[in-house]
Amino acid sequence: MAHIKLHIPGPVEVSEKTFKALCTPMIGHRGQGFKDLYAKMQPQLQTLLATKQLVYLSTSSAWGVMEGAVRNLVQKKVLNCMCGAFSDKWFDVSKKCGKQAEALQVEWGSPIRAEAIDKKLATGEFDAITLIHNETSTGTMSPLSEIAALKKKYPDVMFIVDAVSSLTALPIKFDELGIDVLLAGTQKAFALPPGLAVFVCSPAALAKAATAKDRGYYFDFVEFEKNAKDSMTPSTPSIPHIYALSSKLDDFFAEGLEARYARHKKTNQMTCDWAAKHGFNLFPEPGFESVTLTCVSNGARPGGRTVDVAKLQKLVKDQGFLIDGGYGKIKGTTFRLSNMGDETEATMNQLYAALDKAMLSL
Ligand SMILES: Cc1ncc(COP(=O)(O)O)c(C=O)c1O
């Protein structure tokens, strides 16, 4: 069957080189070969996340670490900042972990603003917040530096940040931000197959995790730190993914991080231009658009063009491209086009050509 190229916001297209790396012959996860592999990647990961802390590898999707962060770091009450499907779900997950949780809900498409968090934290009720930097369901990016600046005012509150669909597409400087946990799945802007997450913890987060009674084992942050010091993971990891990550990190540094960030900015602008050219509005509040995907309004916002999204998807799929028809309660009233991972101006132009052709039949 012919491959339909992925332009959904994750999983994204995986390169031949990465697939080859996945097929590297197996090694033992307690042997020197594995330690050398992890040790080779550690400085690359630290540069990518701009941190002196050890970066951990979790054989799970992002949710594993998202749930783990709640179990390791929430003792009093967590403030879940909610602005879309994934950030809203973190509230449910916190409650399912048996934690006291409160929702800070804004309208889908709006970002989370520091003032709103400040007001809640001023009550003194919370010892942790969860925040999704780039809410993939709405294509909206919250102002991370502005929010992280609050950490100085509330040093005892754990700032847990999901950068699942933004990490590697723009600079996120963990140590400078002063936040406590930064995590990402690797099937989005990293352009790896699903199944691996990376994360980093502040010394304060590790100290707090050590005092958490019911943090479990698989996502015990203290175990991750202890093992990472020896270039290992707590349990048997997906070694193929780790080979693939190593290959991908080499690609990032061969391209140059700044060039990678500029490429995402440019291809994202091109997608916004494509939407404007066809008379569509964008879904996110202006000024807070994601750089890795474009959430196009298809009636969700007043004015602007609307089309039969299912038909658009089919017409584009017939030309070999998969686009997303909107997520959760904005399915159909939005659609999403991804430019994350390895996409270039040339590959994005192929997508726009297919979309242009489809639009002629709508
Ligand atoms: C921002 C964000 N966070 C979390 C997740 C959950 O990731 P996973 O399903 O890989 O655990 C997603 C998935 O799309 C996401 O976009």
Tab-separated table of C-alpha atoms and ligand atoms in Angstrom:
chain	number	residue	atom	x	y	z
A	1	MET	CA	0.000	0.000	0.000
A	2	ALA	CA	1.351	3.428	-0.902
A	3	HIS	CA	2.444	5.457	2.119
A	4	ILE	CA	0.293	8.473	2.926
A	5	LYS	CA	2.621	11.219	4.108
A	6	LEU	CA	1.780	12.492	7.588
A	7	HIS	CA	0.966	16.160	8.027
A	8	ILE	CA	-1.069	15.532	11.182
A	9	PRO	CA	0.384	17.077	14.366
A	10	GLY	CA	1.927	13.835	15.542
A	11	PRO	CA	2.989	11.244	14.900
A	12	VAL	CA	4.842	12.920	12.062
A	13	GLU	CA	6.823	11.642	9.128
A	14	VAL	CA	9.908	9.571	10.049
A	15	SER	CA	12.990	9.622	7.807
A	16	GLU	CA	14.617	6.582	6.197
A	17	LYS	CA	17.784	7.358	8.170
A	18	THR	CA	15.832	7.206	11.432
A	19	PHE	CA	14.160	3.917	10.436
A	20	LYS	CA	17.600	2.471	9.671
A	21	ALA	CA	18.846	3.568	13.093
A	22	LEU	CA	15.874	1.761	14.697
A	23	CYS	CA	17.106	-1.462	13.109
A	24	THR	CA	20.573	-1.332	14.706
A	25	PRO	CA	21.410	-4.772	16.206
A	26	MET	CA	20.320	-5.160	19.819
A	27	ILE	CA	22.548	-4.648	22.856
A	28	GLY	CA	21.974	-5.209	26.575
A	29	HIS	CA	20.745	-2.249	28.562
A	30	ARG	CA	23.176	-2.807	31.452
A	31	GLY	CA	26.241	-3.222	29.240
A	32	GLN	CA	28.934	-0.724	28.274
A	33	GLY	CA	27.509	-0.357	24.743
A	34	PHE	CA	24.273	1.083	26.064
A	35	LYS	CA	26.047	3.295	28.587
A	36	ASP	CA	28.250	4.662	25.809
A	37	LEU	CA	25.188	5.321	23.628
A	38	TYR	CA	23.367	7.235	26.399
A	39	ALA	CA	26.551	9.040	27.481
A	40	LYS	CA	27.142	10.198	23.899
A	41	MET	CA	23.611	11.667	23.754
A	42	GLN	CA	23.587	13.264	27.209
A	43	PRO	CA	25.542	16.439	26.276
A	44	GLN	CA	23.477	16.791	23.091
A	45	LEU	CA	20.244	16.548	25.093
A	46	GLN	CA	21.607	18.983	27.686
A	47	THR	CA	22.467	21.465	24.943
A	48	LEU	CA	19.037	21.032	23.374
A	49	LEU	CA	17.273	21.682	26.690
A	50	ALA	CA	19.900	24.231	27.818
A	51	THR	CA	20.436	22.482	31.125
A	52	LYS	CA	23.195	21.145	33.336
A	53	GLN	CA	20.753	18.586	34.764
A	54	LEU	CA	20.726	15.023	33.468
A	55	VAL	CA	18.115	14.409	30.779
A	56	TYR	CA	16.117	11.193	31.205
A	57	LEU	CA	14.753	8.752	28.636
A	58	SER	CA	11.376	7.184	29.339
A	59	THR	CA	10.003	4.266	27.363
A	60	SER	CA	6.466	5.576	27.329
A	61	SER	CA	4.436	8.125	25.519
A	62	ALA	CA	4.333	11.614	27.028
A	63	TRP	CA	1.395	10.747	29.274
A	64	GLY	CA	3.568	8.391	31.283
A	65	VAL	CA	5.809	11.256	32.374
A	66	MET	CA	2.856	13.665	32.676
A	67	GLU	CA	1.155	11.293	35.104
A	68	GLY	CA	4.495	10.542	36.745
A	69	ALA	CA	5.129	14.241	37.390
A	70	VAL	CA	1.824	14.484	39.268
A	71	ARG	CA	2.587	11.373	41.317
A	72	ASN	CA	6.117	12.514	42.159
A	73	LEU	CA	5.470	16.182	42.840
A	74	VAL	CA	1.936	16.916	44.023
A	75	GLN	CA	1.433	16.593	47.774
A	76	LYS	CA	-0.981	19.433	48.566
A	77	LYS	CA	-2.958	20.495	45.491
A	78	VAL	CA	-2.206	20.955	41.808
A	79	LEU	CA	-3.383	23.802	39.606
A	80	ASN	CA	-4.034	22.410	36.121
A	81	CYS	CA	-3.816	25.200	33.529
A	82	MET	CA	-6.322	24.237	30.847
A	83	CYS	CA	-6.748	25.628	27.337
A	84	GLY	CA	-7.417	22.620	25.106
A	85	ALA	CA	-7.921	18.857	24.963
A	86	PHE	CA	-4.525	17.748	26.342
A	87	SER	CA	-4.203	20.348	29.092
A	88	ASP	CA	-7.846	19.725	30.092
A	89	LYS	CA	-7.126	16.006	30.355
A	90	TRP	CA	-4.211	16.608	32.753
A	91	PHE	CA	-6.839	17.754	35.290
A	92	ASP	CA	-8.662	14.394	34.997
A	93	VAL	CA	-5.371	12.531	35.217
A	94	SER	CA	-4.413	14.435	38.393
A	95	LYS	CA	-7.710	13.430	39.998
A	96	LYS	CA	-7.305	9.842	38.818
A	97	CYS	CA	-3.941	9.841	40.607
A	98	GLY	CA	-5.903	10.675	43.781
A	99	LYS	CA	-4.605	14.255	43.989
A	100	GLN	CA	-6.419	17.413	45.023
A	101	ALA	CA	-6.691	19.379	41.792
A	102	GLU	CA	-8.197	22.635	40.595
A	103	ALA	CA	-8.897	23.726	37.044
A	104	LEU	CA	-7.667	27.034	35.690
A	105	GLN	CA	-9.740	26.894	32.513
A	106	VAL	CA	-9.564	29.419	29.695
A	107	GLU	CA	-11.408	29.244	26.382
A	108	TRP	CA	-9.902	26.907	23.813
A	109	GLY	CA	-7.710	28.976	21.522
A	110	SER	CA	-6.710	31.398	24.280
A	111	PRO	CA	-3.310	31.044	25.900
A	112	ILE	CA	-2.715	30.668	29.639
A	113	ARG	CA	-1.553	34.023	31.025
A	114	ALA	CA	0.783	34.562	33.971
A	115	GLU	CA	-1.629	36.936	35.765
A	116	ALA	CA	-4.281	34.229	36.034
A	117	ILE	CA	-1.782	31.746	37.497
A	118	ASP	CA	-0.417	34.402	39.854
A	119	LYS	CA	-3.890	35.054	41.241
A	120	LYS	CA	-4.436	31.360	41.978
A	121	LEU	CA	-0.986	30.723	43.454
A	122	ALA	CA	-1.372	33.752	45.737
A	123	THR	CA	-3.966	31.735	47.705
A	124	GLY	CA	-1.147	29.506	48.943
A	125	GLU	CA	-3.296	26.432	48.276
A	126	PHE	CA	-1.076	24.908	45.587
A	127	ASP	CA	2.258	23.115	45.559
A	128	ALA	CA	2.335	22.389	41.799
A	129	ILE	CA	1.046	23.609	38.465
A	130	THR	CA	0.781	21.809	35.141
A	131	LEU	CA	1.118	23.750	31.919
A	132	ILE	CA	1.141	22.734	28.284
A	133	HIS	CA	3.444	25.069	26.399
A	134	ASN	CA	2.026	24.314	22.944
A	135	GLU	CA	-1.570	23.056	23.144
A	136	THR	CA	-1.658	20.828	20.078
A	137	SER	CA	-5.451	20.520	19.902
A	138	THR	CA	-5.877	24.262	19.351
A	139	GLY	CA	-2.478	25.181	17.883
A	140	THR	CA	-2.004	27.722	20.660
A	141	MET	CA	1.250	28.525	22.429
A	142	SER	CA	1.214	29.982	25.944
A	143	PRO	CA	3.893	32.517	26.922
A	144	LEU	CA	6.285	30.244	28.787
A	145	SER	CA	8.888	32.809	29.898
A	146	GLU	CA	6.208	35.089	31.299
A	147	ILE	CA	4.727	32.177	33.278
A	148	ALA	CA	8.089	30.757	34.370
A	149	ALA	CA	9.022	34.190	35.787
A	150	LEU	CA	6.431	33.492	38.514
A	151	LYS	CA	8.618	30.716	39.861
A	152	LYS	CA	10.732	33.350	41.660
A	153	LYS	CA	7.636	34.521	43.541
A	154	TYR	CA	6.520	30.954	44.339
A	155	PRO	CA	9.755	28.963	44.768
A	156	ASP	CA	8.019	26.086	46.573
A	157	VAL	CA	5.488	25.484	43.809
A	158	MET	CA	6.547	22.850	41.276
A	159	PHE	CA	6.224	24.114	37.686
A	160	ILE	CA	5.556	21.092	35.462
A	161	VAL	CA	5.712	21.909	31.763
A	162	ASP	CA	4.728	19.798	28.756
A	163	ALA	CA	6.647	20.808	25.621
A	164	VAL	CA	5.430	17.761	23.699
A	165	SER	CA	4.754	19.552	20.428
A	166	SER	CA	7.224	22.418	20.762
A	167	LEU	CA	10.559	21.024	21.965
A	168	THR	CA	13.216	21.148	19.210
A	169	ALA	CA	11.173	23.639	17.136
A	170	LEU	CA	12.083	26.679	19.205
A	171	PRO	CA	14.526	27.332	22.055
A	172	ILE	CA	13.344	26.256	25.520
A	173	LYS	CA	16.044	26.991	28.085
A	174	PHE	CA	15.272	24.814	31.085
A	175	ASP	CA	17.819	26.144	33.606
A	176	GLU	CA	17.239	29.769	32.659
A	177	LEU	CA	13.454	29.401	32.906
A	178	GLY	CA	13.896	27.955	36.397
A	179	ILE	CA	10.991	25.522	35.993
A	180	ASP	CA	10.922	22.099	37.650
A	181	VAL	CA	9.981	19.544	35.004
A	182	LEU	CA	10.125	19.775	31.226
A	183	LEU	CA	8.927	16.818	29.184
A	184	ALA	CA	8.282	15.874	25.588
A	185	GLY	CA	7.193	12.845	23.608
A	186	THR	CA	9.397	12.193	20.598
A	187	GLN	CA	6.808	11.498	17.876
A	188	LYS	CA	6.204	15.201	17.287
A	189	ALA	CA	8.914	17.774	16.535
A	190	PHE	CA	11.659	15.187	17.220
A	191	ALA	CA	10.286	13.166	14.250
A	192	LEU	CA	10.785	9.746	15.848
A	193	PRO	CA	8.215	6.962	15.930
A	194	PRO	CA	5.930	7.043	19.023
A	195	GLY	CA	7.067	5.290	22.203
A	196	LEU	CA	9.782	7.401	23.795
A	197	ALA	CA	9.681	10.507	25.984
A	198	VAL	CA	12.487	12.725	27.264
A	199	PHE	CA	12.370	14.795	30.424
A	200	VAL	CA	14.428	16.773	32.887
A	201	CYS	CA	13.900	17.722	36.550
A	202	SER	CA	15.234	20.546	38.694
A	203	PRO	CA	17.195	19.664	41.879
A	204	ALA	CA	14.170	20.923	43.858
A	205	ALA	CA	11.858	18.549	41.981
A	206	LEU	CA	14.165	15.618	42.701
A	207	ALA	CA	14.353	16.551	46.384
A	208	LYS	CA	10.569	16.779	46.572
A	209	ALA	CA	10.051	13.513	44.684
A	210	ALA	CA	12.267	11.783	47.237
A	211	THR	CA	9.691	12.666	49.919
A	212	ALA	CA	6.666	11.400	47.938
A	213	LYS	CA	5.342	8.174	49.427
A	214	ASP	CA	3.232	6.808	46.570
A	215	ARG	CA	5.257	7.766	43.517
A	216	GLY	CA	5.301	4.209	42.197
A	217	TYR	CA	8.237	2.606	40.423
A	218	TYR	CA	8.037	2.913	36.630
A	219	PHE	CA	7.992	6.714	36.705
A	220	ASP	CA	9.928	7.235	39.932
A	221	PHE	CA	11.954	10.373	39.173
A	222	VAL	CA	14.502	9.516	41.873
A	223	GLU	CA	15.184	6.197	40.096
A	224	PHE	CA	15.601	8.020	36.776
A	225	GLU	CA	18.215	10.326	38.323
A	226	LYS	CA	20.064	7.490	40.068
A	227	ASN	CA	20.253	5.455	36.845
A	228	ALA	CA	21.027	8.413	34.565
A	229	LYS	CA	24.109	9.167	36.684
A	230	ASP	CA	25.371	5.817	35.432
A	231	SER	CA	24.047	6.357	31.854
A	232	MET	CA	21.224	3.886	32.349
A	233	THR	CA	17.443	3.831	32.679
A	234	PRO	CA	15.523	2.308	35.623
A	235	SER	CA	13.966	-0.490	33.549
A	236	THR	CA	14.656	-2.026	30.136
A	237	PRO	CA	14.194	0.822	27.656
A	238	SER	CA	13.171	0.693	24.021
A	239	ILE	CA	16.743	0.495	22.771
A	240	PRO	CA	15.705	0.852	19.090
A	241	HIS	CA	14.118	4.212	19.912
A	242	ILE	CA	17.268	5.283	21.703
A	243	TYR	CA	19.393	4.441	18.666
A	244	ALA	CA	16.930	6.457	16.595
A	245	LEU	CA	17.098	9.380	19.031
A	246	SER	CA	20.891	9.332	18.856
A	247	SER	CA	20.738	9.475	15.053
A	248	LYS	CA	18.189	12.287	15.230
A	249	LEU	CA	20.264	14.322	17.681
A	250	ASP	CA	23.185	14.071	15.256
A	251	ASP	CA	20.844	15.439	12.554
A	252	PHE	CA	19.804	18.352	14.800
A	253	PHE	CA	23.377	19.400	15.436
A	254	ALA	CA	24.419	18.884	11.813
A	255	GLU	CA	21.608	21.239	10.778
A	256	GLY	CA	22.287	23.577	13.723
A	257	LEU	CA	19.659	24.329	16.368
A	258	GLU	CA	19.205	27.934	15.257
A	259	ALA	CA	18.663	26.811	11.656
A	260	ARG	CA	16.161	24.219	12.878
A	261	TYR	CA	14.231	26.865	14.806
A	262	ALA	CA	14.293	29.233	11.817
A	263	ARG	CA	13.060	26.447	9.520
A	264	HIS	CA	10.044	25.773	11.751
A	265	LYS	CA	9.245	29.485	11.942
A	266	LYS	CA	9.444	29.862	8.185
A	267	THR	CA	7.401	26.764	7.253
A	268	ASN	CA	4.790	27.722	9.844
A	269	GLN	CA	4.499	31.219	8.384
A	270	MET	CA	4.069	29.639	4.953
A	271	THR	CA	1.133	27.580	6.260
A	272	CYS	CA	-0.476	30.664	7.831
A	273	ASP	CA	-0.031	32.415	4.458
A	274	TRP	CA	-1.657	29.470	2.669
A	275	ALA	CA	-4.687	29.709	5.001
A	276	ALA	CA	-4.959	33.488	4.500
A	277	LYS	CA	-4.667	33.106	0.720
A	278	HIS	CA	-7.742	30.863	0.763
A	279	GLY	CA	-9.722	33.199	3.026
A	280	PHE	CA	-9.514	31.122	6.226
A	281	ASN	CA	-9.093	32.587	9.700
A	282	LEU	CA	-6.846	30.950	12.272
A	283	PHE	CA	-8.268	29.462	15.467
A	284	PRO	CA	-5.751	30.703	18.101
A	285	GLU	CA	-5.936	34.141	19.649
A	286	PRO	CA	-3.704	36.334	17.448
A	287	GLY	CA	-0.138	36.502	18.715
A	288	PHE	CA	-0.252	33.054	20.353
A	289	GLU	CA	-0.117	30.780	17.307
A	290	SER	CA	1.966	27.622	17.505
A	291	VAL	CA	5.098	27.392	15.340
A	292	THR	CA	4.780	23.651	14.735
A	293	LEU	CA	1.210	23.370	13.490
A	294	THR	CA	-1.534	25.598	12.198
A	295	CYS	CA	-5.038	25.229	13.574
A	296	VAL	CA	-7.215	26.699	10.829
A	297	SER	CA	-10.689	27.929	11.745
A	298	ASN	CA	-13.423	26.379	9.677
A	299	GLY	CA	-16.351	28.171	11.232
A	300	ALA	CA	-15.084	28.026	14.822
A	301	ARG	CA	-14.250	31.741	14.584
A	302	PRO	CA	-16.610	34.323	13.099
A	303	GLY	CA	-16.057	35.132	9.432
A	304	GLY	CA	-13.608	33.396	7.168
A	305	ARG	CA	-14.083	30.601	4.733
A	306	THR	CA	-15.557	27.205	5.564
A	307	VAL	CA	-15.279	23.943	3.680
A	308	ASP	CA	-16.376	20.328	4.113
A	309	VAL	CA	-13.357	19.197	6.143
A	310	ALA	CA	-13.933	15.476	5.615
A	311	LYS	CA	-14.015	16.102	1.864
A	312	LEU	CA	-10.864	18.243	2.021
A	313	GLN	CA	-9.095	15.475	3.939
A	314	LYS	CA	-10.190	12.879	1.372
A	315	LEU	CA	-9.123	14.999	-1.616
A	316	VAL	CA	-5.719	15.602	-0.043
A	317	LYS	CA	-5.342	11.968	0.992
A	318	ASP	CA	-6.006	10.873	-2.575
A	319	GLN	CA	-2.903	12.892	-3.470
A	320	GLY	CA	-0.842	11.164	-0.753
A	321	PHE	CA	-1.070	13.488	2.280
A	322	LEU	CA	-2.807	13.054	5.637
A	323	ILE	CA	-4.090	16.190	7.348
A	324	ASP	CA	-6.052	16.418	10.593
A	325	GLY	CA	-9.738	17.252	10.704
A	326	GLY	CA	-9.768	18.980	14.097
A	327	TYR	CA	-9.591	17.550	17.626
A	328	GLY	CA	-12.183	17.067	20.344
A	329	LYS	CA	-14.960	19.611	20.521
A	330	ILE	CA	-13.504	21.628	17.597
A	331	LYS	CA	-13.403	18.660	15.209
A	332	GLY	CA	-14.761	19.851	11.863
A	333	THR	CA	-14.932	23.504	12.874
A	334	THR	CA	-11.143	23.551	12.608
A	335	PHE	CA	-8.516	21.531	10.778
A	336	ARG	CA	-4.818	21.230	11.505
A	337	LEU	CA	-1.742	21.228	9.289
A	338	SER	CA	1.608	20.227	10.771
A	339	ASN	CA	5.006	21.577	9.746
A	340	MET	CA	6.951	19.922	12.563
A	341	GLY	CA	9.946	17.610	12.378
A	342	ASP	CA	11.903	17.330	9.149
A	343	GLU	CA	9.579	19.382	6.926
A	344	THR	CA	11.246	21.931	4.675
A	345	GLU	CA	9.964	24.718	2.445
A	346	ALA	CA	10.138	22.257	-0.477
A	347	THR	CA	8.132	19.501	1.262
A	348	MET	CA	5.578	21.987	2.594
A	349	ASN	CA	5.133	23.367	-0.924
A	350	GLN	CA	4.124	19.865	-2.020
A	351	LEU	CA	1.429	19.845	0.649
A	352	TYR	CA	0.149	23.314	-0.332
A	353	ALA	CA	-0.003	22.208	-3.990
A	354	ALA	CA	-2.190	19.248	-2.981
A	355	LEU	CA	-4.347	21.494	-0.790
A	356	ASP	CA	-4.677	24.067	-3.593
A	357	LYS	CA	-5.817	21.352	-5.978
A	358	ALA	CA	-8.310	20.029	-3.421
A	359	MET	CA	-9.714	23.512	-2.839
A	360	LEU	CA	-10.639	23.747	-6.524
A	361	SER	CA	-13.110	20.876	-6.011
A	362	LEU	CA	-14.723	22.280	-2.849
B	1	LIG	C1	0.698	18.810	23.956
B	1	LIG	C2	0.459	17.354	24.138
B	1	LIG	N1	0.645	16.814	25.349
B	1	LIG	C3	0.454	15.517	25.552
B	1	LIG	C4	0.084	14.658	24.550
B	1	LIG	C5	-0.091	13.227	24.830
B	1	LIG	O1	0.909	12.511	24.201
B	1	LIG	P1	0.893	10.920	24.128
B	1	LIG	O2	-0.440	10.520	23.599
B	1	LIG	O3	2.000	10.645	23.194
B	1	LIG	O4	1.137	10.420	25.496
B	1	LIG	C6	-0.118	15.164	23.270
B	1	LIG	C7	-0.541	14.298	22.166
B	1	LIG	O5	-0.855	14.717	21.078
B	1	LIG	C8	0.081	16.549	23.069
B	1	LIG	O6	-0.087	17.085	21.851
